[in-house]
Tab-separated table of C-alpha atoms and ligand atoms in Angstrom:
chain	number	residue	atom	x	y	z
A	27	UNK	CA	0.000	0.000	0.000
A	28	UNK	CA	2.839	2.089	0.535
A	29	UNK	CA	4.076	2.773	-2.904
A	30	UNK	CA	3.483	6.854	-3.648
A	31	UNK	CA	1.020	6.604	-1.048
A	32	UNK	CA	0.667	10.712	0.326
A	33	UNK	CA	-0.805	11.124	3.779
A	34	UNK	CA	-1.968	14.873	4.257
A	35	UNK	CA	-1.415	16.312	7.563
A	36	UNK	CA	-2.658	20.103	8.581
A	37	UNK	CA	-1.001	22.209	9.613
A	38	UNK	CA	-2.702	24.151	12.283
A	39	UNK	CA	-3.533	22.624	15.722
A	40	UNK	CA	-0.948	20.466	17.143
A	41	UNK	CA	1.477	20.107	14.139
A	42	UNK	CA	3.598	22.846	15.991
A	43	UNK	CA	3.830	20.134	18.981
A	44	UNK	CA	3.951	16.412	17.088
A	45	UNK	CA	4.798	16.838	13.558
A	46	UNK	CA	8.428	15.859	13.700
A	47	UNK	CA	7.219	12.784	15.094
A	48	UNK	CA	4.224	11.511	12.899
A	49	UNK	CA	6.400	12.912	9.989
A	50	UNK	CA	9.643	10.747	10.649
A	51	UNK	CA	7.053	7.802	11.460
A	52	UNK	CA	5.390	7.747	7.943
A	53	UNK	CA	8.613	8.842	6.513
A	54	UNK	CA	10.359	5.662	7.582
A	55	UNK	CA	7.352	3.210	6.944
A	56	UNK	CA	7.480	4.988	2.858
A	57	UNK	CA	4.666	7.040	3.179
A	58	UNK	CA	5.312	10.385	1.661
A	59	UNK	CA	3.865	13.436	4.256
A	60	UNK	CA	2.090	16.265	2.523
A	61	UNK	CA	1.369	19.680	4.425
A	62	UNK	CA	-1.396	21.495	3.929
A	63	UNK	CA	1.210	25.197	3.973
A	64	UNK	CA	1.225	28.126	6.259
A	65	UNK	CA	-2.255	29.341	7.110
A	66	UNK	CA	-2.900	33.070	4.712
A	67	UNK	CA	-6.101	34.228	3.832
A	68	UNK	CA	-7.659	32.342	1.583
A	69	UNK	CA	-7.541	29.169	4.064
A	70	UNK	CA	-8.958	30.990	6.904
A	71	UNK	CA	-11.755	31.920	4.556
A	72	UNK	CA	-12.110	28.706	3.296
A	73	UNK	CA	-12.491	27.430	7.126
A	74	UNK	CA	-14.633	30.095	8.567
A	75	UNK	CA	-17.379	29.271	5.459
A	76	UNK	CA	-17.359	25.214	6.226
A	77	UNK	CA	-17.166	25.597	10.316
A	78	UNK	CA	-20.254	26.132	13.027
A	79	UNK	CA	-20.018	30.176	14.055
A	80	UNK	CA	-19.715	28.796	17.784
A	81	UNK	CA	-15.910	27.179	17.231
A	82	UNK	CA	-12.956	28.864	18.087
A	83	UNK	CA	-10.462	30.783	15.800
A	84	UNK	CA	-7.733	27.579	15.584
A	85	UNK	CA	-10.487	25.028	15.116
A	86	UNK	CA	-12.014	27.248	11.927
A	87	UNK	CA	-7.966	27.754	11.080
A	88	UNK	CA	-8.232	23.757	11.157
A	89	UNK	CA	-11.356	23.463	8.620
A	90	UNK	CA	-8.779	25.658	5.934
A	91	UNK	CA	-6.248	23.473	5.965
A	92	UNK	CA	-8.228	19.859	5.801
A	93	UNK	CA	-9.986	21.432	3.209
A	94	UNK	CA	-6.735	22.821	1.356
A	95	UNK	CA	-5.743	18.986	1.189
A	96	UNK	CA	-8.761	17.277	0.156
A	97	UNK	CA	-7.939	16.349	-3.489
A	98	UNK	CA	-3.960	16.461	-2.762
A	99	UNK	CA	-3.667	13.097	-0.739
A	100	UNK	CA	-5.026	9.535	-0.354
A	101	UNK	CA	-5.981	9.913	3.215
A	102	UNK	CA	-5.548	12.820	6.077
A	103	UNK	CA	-4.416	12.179	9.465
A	104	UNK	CA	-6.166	13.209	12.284
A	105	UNK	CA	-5.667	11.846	15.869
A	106	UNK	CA	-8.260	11.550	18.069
A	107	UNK	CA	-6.379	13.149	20.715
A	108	UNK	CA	-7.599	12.415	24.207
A	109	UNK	CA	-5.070	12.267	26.484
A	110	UNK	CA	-1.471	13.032	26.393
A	111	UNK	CA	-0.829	12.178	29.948
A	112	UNK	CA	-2.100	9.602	32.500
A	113	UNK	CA	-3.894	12.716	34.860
A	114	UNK	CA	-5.408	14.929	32.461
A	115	UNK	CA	-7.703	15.198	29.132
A	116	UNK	CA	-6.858	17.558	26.116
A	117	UNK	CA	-9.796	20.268	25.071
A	118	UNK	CA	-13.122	18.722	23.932
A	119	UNK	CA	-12.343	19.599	20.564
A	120	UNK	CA	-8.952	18.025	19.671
A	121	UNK	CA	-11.119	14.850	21.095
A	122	UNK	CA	-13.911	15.416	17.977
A	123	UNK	CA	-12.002	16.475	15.346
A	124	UNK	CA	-12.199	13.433	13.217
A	125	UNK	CA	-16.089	13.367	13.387
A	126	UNK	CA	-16.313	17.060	12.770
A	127	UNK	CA	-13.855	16.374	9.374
A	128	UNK	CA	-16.105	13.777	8.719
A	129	UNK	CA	-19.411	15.467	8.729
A	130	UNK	CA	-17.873	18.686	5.797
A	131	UNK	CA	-19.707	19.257	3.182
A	132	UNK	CA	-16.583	19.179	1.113
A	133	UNK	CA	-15.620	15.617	0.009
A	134	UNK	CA	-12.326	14.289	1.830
A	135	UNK	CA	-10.234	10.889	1.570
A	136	UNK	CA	-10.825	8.418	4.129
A	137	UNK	CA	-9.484	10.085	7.529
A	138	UNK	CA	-6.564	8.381	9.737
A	139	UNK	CA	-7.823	8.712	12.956
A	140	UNK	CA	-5.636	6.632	16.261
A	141	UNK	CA	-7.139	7.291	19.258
A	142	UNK	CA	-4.536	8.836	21.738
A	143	UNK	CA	-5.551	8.172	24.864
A	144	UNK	CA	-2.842	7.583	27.756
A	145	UNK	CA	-5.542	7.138	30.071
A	146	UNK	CA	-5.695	3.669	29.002
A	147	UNK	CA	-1.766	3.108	29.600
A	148	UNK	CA	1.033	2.245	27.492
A	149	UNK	CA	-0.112	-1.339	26.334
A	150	UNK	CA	-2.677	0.169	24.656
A	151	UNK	CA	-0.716	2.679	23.146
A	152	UNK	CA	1.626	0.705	21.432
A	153	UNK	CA	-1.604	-1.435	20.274
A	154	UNK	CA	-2.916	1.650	18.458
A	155	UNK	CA	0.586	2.777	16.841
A	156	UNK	CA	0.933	-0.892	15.587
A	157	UNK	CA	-2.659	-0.697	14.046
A	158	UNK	CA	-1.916	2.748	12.618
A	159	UNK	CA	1.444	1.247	10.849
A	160	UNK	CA	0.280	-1.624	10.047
A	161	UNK	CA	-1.783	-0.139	7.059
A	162	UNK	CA	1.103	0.261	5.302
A	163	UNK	CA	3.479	-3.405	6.517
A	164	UNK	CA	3.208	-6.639	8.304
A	165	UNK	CA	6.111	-5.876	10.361
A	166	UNK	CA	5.805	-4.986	13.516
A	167	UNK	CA	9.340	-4.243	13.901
A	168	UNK	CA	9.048	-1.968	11.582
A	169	UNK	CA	6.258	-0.208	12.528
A	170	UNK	CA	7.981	0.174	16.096
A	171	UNK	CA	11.177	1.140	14.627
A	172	UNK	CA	9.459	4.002	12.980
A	173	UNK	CA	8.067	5.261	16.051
A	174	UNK	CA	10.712	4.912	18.034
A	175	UNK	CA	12.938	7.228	15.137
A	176	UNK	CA	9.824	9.525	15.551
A	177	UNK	CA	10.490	10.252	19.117
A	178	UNK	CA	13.862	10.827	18.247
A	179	UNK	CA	13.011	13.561	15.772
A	180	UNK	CA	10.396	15.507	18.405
A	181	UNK	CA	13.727	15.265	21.002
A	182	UNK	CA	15.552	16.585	18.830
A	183	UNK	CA	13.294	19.280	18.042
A	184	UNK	CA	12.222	20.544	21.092
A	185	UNK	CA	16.105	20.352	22.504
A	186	UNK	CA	16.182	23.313	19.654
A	187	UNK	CA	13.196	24.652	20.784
A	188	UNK	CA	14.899	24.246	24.744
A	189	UNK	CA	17.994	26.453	23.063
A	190	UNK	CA	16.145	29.403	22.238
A	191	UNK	CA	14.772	28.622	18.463
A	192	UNK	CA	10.898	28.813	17.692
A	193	UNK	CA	9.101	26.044	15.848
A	194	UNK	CA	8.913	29.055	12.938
A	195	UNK	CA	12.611	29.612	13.447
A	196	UNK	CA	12.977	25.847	12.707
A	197	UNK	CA	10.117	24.917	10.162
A	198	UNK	CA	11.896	27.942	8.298
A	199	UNK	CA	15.569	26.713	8.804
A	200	UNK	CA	16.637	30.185	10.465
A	201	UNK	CA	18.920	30.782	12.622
A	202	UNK	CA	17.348	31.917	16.267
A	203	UNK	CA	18.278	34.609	17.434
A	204	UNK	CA	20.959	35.026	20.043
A	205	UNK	CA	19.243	35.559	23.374
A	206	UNK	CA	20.156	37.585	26.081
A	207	UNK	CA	21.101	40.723	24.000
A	208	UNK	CA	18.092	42.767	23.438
A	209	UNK	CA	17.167	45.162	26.423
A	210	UNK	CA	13.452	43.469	27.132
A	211	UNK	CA	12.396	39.879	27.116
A	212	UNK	CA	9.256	39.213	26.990
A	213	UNK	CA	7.594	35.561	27.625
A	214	UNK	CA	4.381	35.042	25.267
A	215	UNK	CA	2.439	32.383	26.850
A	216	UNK	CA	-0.272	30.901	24.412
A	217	UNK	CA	-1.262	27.751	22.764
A	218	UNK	CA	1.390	26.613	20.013
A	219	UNK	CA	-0.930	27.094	17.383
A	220	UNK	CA	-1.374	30.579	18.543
A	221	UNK	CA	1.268	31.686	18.936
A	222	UNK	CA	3.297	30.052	16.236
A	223	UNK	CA	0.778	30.553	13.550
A	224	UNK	CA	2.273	33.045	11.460
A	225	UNK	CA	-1.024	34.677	9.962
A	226	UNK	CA	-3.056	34.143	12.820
A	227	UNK	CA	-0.705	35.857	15.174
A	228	UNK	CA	-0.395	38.821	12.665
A	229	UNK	CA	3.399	37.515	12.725
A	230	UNK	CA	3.596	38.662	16.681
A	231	UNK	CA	7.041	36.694	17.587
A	232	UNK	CA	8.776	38.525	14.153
A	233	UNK	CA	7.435	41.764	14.779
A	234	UNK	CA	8.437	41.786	19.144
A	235	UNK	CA	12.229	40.566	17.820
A	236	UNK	CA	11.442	44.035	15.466
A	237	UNK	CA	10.717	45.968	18.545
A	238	UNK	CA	13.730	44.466	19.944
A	239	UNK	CA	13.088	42.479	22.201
A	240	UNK	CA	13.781	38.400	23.390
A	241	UNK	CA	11.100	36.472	22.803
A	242	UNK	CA	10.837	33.587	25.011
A	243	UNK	CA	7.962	30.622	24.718
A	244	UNK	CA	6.776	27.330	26.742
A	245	UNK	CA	8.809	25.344	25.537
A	246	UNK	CA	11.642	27.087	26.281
A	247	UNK	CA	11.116	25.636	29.530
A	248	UNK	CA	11.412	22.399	31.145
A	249	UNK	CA	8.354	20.110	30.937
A	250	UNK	CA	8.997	19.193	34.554
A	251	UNK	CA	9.290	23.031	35.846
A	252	UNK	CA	5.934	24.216	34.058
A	253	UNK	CA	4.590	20.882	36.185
A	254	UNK	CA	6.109	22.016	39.138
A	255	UNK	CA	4.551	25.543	38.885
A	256	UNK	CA	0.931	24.167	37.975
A	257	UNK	CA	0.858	22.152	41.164
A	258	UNK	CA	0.762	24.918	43.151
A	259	UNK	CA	-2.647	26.003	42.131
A	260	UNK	CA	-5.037	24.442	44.912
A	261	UNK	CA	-6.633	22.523	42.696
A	262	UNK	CA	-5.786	20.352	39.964
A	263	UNK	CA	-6.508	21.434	36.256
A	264	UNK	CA	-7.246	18.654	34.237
A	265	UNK	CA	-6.398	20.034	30.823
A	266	UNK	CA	-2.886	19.488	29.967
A	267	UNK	CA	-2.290	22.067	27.403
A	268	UNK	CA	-3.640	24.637	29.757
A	269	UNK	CA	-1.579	23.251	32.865
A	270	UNK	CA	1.438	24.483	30.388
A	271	UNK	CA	0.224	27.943	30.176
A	272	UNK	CA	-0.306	28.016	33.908
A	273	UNK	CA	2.942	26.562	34.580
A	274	UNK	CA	4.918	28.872	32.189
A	275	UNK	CA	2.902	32.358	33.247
A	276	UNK	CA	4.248	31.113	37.007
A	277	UNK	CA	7.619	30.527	36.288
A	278	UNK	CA	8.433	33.738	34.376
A	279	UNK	CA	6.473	35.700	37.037
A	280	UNK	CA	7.441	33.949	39.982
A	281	UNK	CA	11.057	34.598	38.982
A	282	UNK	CA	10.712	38.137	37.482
A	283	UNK	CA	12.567	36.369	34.459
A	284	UNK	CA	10.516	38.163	31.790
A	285	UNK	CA	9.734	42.190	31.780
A	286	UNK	CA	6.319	41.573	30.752
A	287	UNK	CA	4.299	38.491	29.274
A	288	UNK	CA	2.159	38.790	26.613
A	289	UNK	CA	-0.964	35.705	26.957
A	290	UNK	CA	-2.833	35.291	23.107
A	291	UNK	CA	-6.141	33.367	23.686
A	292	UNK	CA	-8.494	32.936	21.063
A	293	UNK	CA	-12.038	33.883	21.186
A	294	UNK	CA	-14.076	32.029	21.769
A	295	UNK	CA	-12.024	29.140	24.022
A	296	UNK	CA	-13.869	28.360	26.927
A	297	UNK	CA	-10.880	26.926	28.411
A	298	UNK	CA	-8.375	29.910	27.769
A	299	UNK	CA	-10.825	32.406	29.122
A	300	UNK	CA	-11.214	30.230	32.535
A	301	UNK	CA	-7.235	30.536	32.623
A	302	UNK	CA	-6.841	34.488	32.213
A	303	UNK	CA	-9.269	35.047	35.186
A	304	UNK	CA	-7.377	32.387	37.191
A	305	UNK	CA	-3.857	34.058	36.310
A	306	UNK	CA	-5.199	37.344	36.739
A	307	UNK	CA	-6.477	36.572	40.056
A	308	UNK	CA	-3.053	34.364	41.239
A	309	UNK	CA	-1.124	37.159	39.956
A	310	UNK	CA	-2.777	39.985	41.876
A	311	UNK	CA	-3.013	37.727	44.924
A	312	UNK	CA	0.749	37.203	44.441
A	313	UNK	CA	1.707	40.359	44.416
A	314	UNK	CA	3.291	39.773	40.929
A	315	UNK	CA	5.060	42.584	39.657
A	316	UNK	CA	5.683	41.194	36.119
A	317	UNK	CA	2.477	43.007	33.981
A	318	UNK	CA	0.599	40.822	31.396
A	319	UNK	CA	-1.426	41.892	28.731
A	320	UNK	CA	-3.887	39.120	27.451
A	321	UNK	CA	-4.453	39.675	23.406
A	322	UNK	CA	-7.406	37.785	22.512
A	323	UNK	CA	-7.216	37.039	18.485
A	324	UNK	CA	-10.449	36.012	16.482
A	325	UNK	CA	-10.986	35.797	12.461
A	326	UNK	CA	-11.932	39.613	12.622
A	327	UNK	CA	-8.658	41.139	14.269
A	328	UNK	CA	-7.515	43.806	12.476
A	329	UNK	CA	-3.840	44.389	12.418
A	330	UNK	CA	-3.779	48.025	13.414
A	331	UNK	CA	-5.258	48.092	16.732
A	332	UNK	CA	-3.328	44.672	17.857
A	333	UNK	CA	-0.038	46.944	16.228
A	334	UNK	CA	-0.754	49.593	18.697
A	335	UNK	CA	-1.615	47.519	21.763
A	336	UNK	CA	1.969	45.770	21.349
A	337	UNK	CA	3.694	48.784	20.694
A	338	UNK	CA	2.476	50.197	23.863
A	339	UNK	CA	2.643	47.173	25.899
A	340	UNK	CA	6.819	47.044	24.650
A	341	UNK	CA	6.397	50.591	25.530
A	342	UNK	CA	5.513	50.744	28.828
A	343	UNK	CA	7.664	47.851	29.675
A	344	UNK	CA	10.711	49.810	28.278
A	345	UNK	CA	9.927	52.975	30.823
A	346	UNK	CA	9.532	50.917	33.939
A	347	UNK	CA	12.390	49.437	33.436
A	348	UNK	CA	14.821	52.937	33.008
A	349	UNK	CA	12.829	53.695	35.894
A	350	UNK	CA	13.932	50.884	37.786
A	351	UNK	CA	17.574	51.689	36.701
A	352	UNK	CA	17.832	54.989	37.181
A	353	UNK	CA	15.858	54.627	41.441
A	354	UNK	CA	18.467	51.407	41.512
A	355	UNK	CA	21.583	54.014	40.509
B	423	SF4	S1	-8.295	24.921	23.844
B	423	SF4	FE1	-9.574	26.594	23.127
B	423	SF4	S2	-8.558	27.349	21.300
B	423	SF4	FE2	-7.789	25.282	21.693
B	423	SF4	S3	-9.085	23.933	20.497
B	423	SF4	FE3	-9.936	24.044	22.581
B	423	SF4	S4	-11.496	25.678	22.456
B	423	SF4	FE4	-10.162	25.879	20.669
């Protein structure tokens, strides 16, 4: 089945967290990967036509790029993402994305959709990677091999990532910046495909390095830190991707390690908008003297006012901190 077989895989959602991984695992069972390309307008128009009003901005984002692929591939993967950890669930919606594909108007290929779901414990897990490879060979080896090459690739990525490069700076092959020489850093806390979507984010990470500042994101930091920090909460959130924007907002602000953070939610995410009140309110009760600006981004954002609201957030960050030079001289 494998010969010139093309598996589509879009990019929006979690791509900016797995795709080494999936990539290097159809790579090395000969299964060619085809990406739908960066998001630009006429993808997010494409989505926002075929999706319900009610979903968020990276779930309409999503629509544009499963659409983009529909008559480029034999089949488009899609995990059924559940649970990436043994104590937590991911957001309703990664959990119903393959029925929502399903039920487009537009005609797709038949949908790859393994159930990820570490509630159920490892066993199980391998089960469902052997069932996913074993579309394309009878050898389990194989198939196993090709995962365990995967992992390797996402390691080797996110020790990048863990040295100061963005997924942009590495899905473009750029060199990241060097860190630690522009006057401000600021820490932009965020879902990945927030903050890393290019057209979505009206290009936010280029344009702060413009301003001249560090950027810094969560996975700069150690997995085990940003668990460290969401433990302290009194009680347990059991969302893992916002546990990482919990953890990350308390290490930079617990440390003073940033000069400001900037948090980008989309509208309308139930779970993000549950988080900003709950940071607000830690923040305040913390005494926290690291400001945050939340930046909430929908399909209708226009560039200039989001412009200004950065400008003046870098701004003001700039002046308190002469401030604090000049009363620590
Ligand atoms: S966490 Fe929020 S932004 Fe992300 S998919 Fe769920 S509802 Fe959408």
């Amino acid at each position: 089945m494998t010969d010139g077989f093309k598996v589509g895989y879009p990019q929006a959602l979690l791509y900016y967290k797995y795709f080494p991984l999936w990539e290097t695992f159809f790579n090395r069972l000969g299964v060619e990967v085809v990406l739908s390309g960066p998001t630009n307008k006429a993808l997010l128009n494409l989505g926002t036509v075929e999706a319900e009003n009610e979903l968020c901005l990276p779930v309409k984002v999503f629509y544009g790029h499963l659409l983009a692929l529909a008559d480029k591939v034999d089949a488009i993967f899609i995990p059924r993402m559940v649970s990436v950890e043994k104590s937590a669930y991911t957001c309703p919606k990664f959990m119903g994305l393959p029925d929502m594909a399903r039920a487009t108007e537009t005609r797709l290929p038949p949908i790859m959709d393994p159930t990820i779901n570490w509630k159920l414990g490892w066993r199980q897990y391998v089960k469902t990677i052997i069932e996913l490879g074993s579309q394309f060979t009878d050898n389990k080896a194989k198939i196993l091999g090709a995962y365990h090459a995967g992992v390797q690739s996402l390691h080797q990525y996110q020790d990048k990532i863990r040295a100061g490069a963005t997924p942009i700076d590495i899905i473009e092959s750029k060199e990241a910046p060097r860190a630690g020489v522009a006057d401000l850093r600021i820490g932009l806390a965020g879902h990945p495909y927030n903050i890393y979507d290019k057209y979505i984010s009206m290009n936010l990470i280029k344009r702060l390095r413009e301003m001249g500042t560090d950027v810094v994101t969560a996975e700069m930091i150690p997995h085990s830190e940003l668990e460290k920090e969401s433990q302290t909460l009194p009680k347990h959130l059991f969302w893992t991707f916002e546990r990482e924007v919990v953890g990350t907002v308390f290490h930079w602000s617990r440390r003073n390690s940033v000069d400001g953070i900037i948090y980008v939610l989309a509208f309308p995410c139930g779970p993000d908008s549950l988080i900003q009140s709950l940071l607000e309110h830690e923040m305040r009760r913390e005494r926290s003297t690291v400001p945050m600006m939340s930046l909430v981004i929908d399909e209708h954002s226009a560039e200039g006012g989001f412009l200004t609201r950065i400008e003046a957030f870098v701004d003001m960050l700039s002046r308190k901190k002469k401030l604090a030079g000049r009363v620590a001289n």
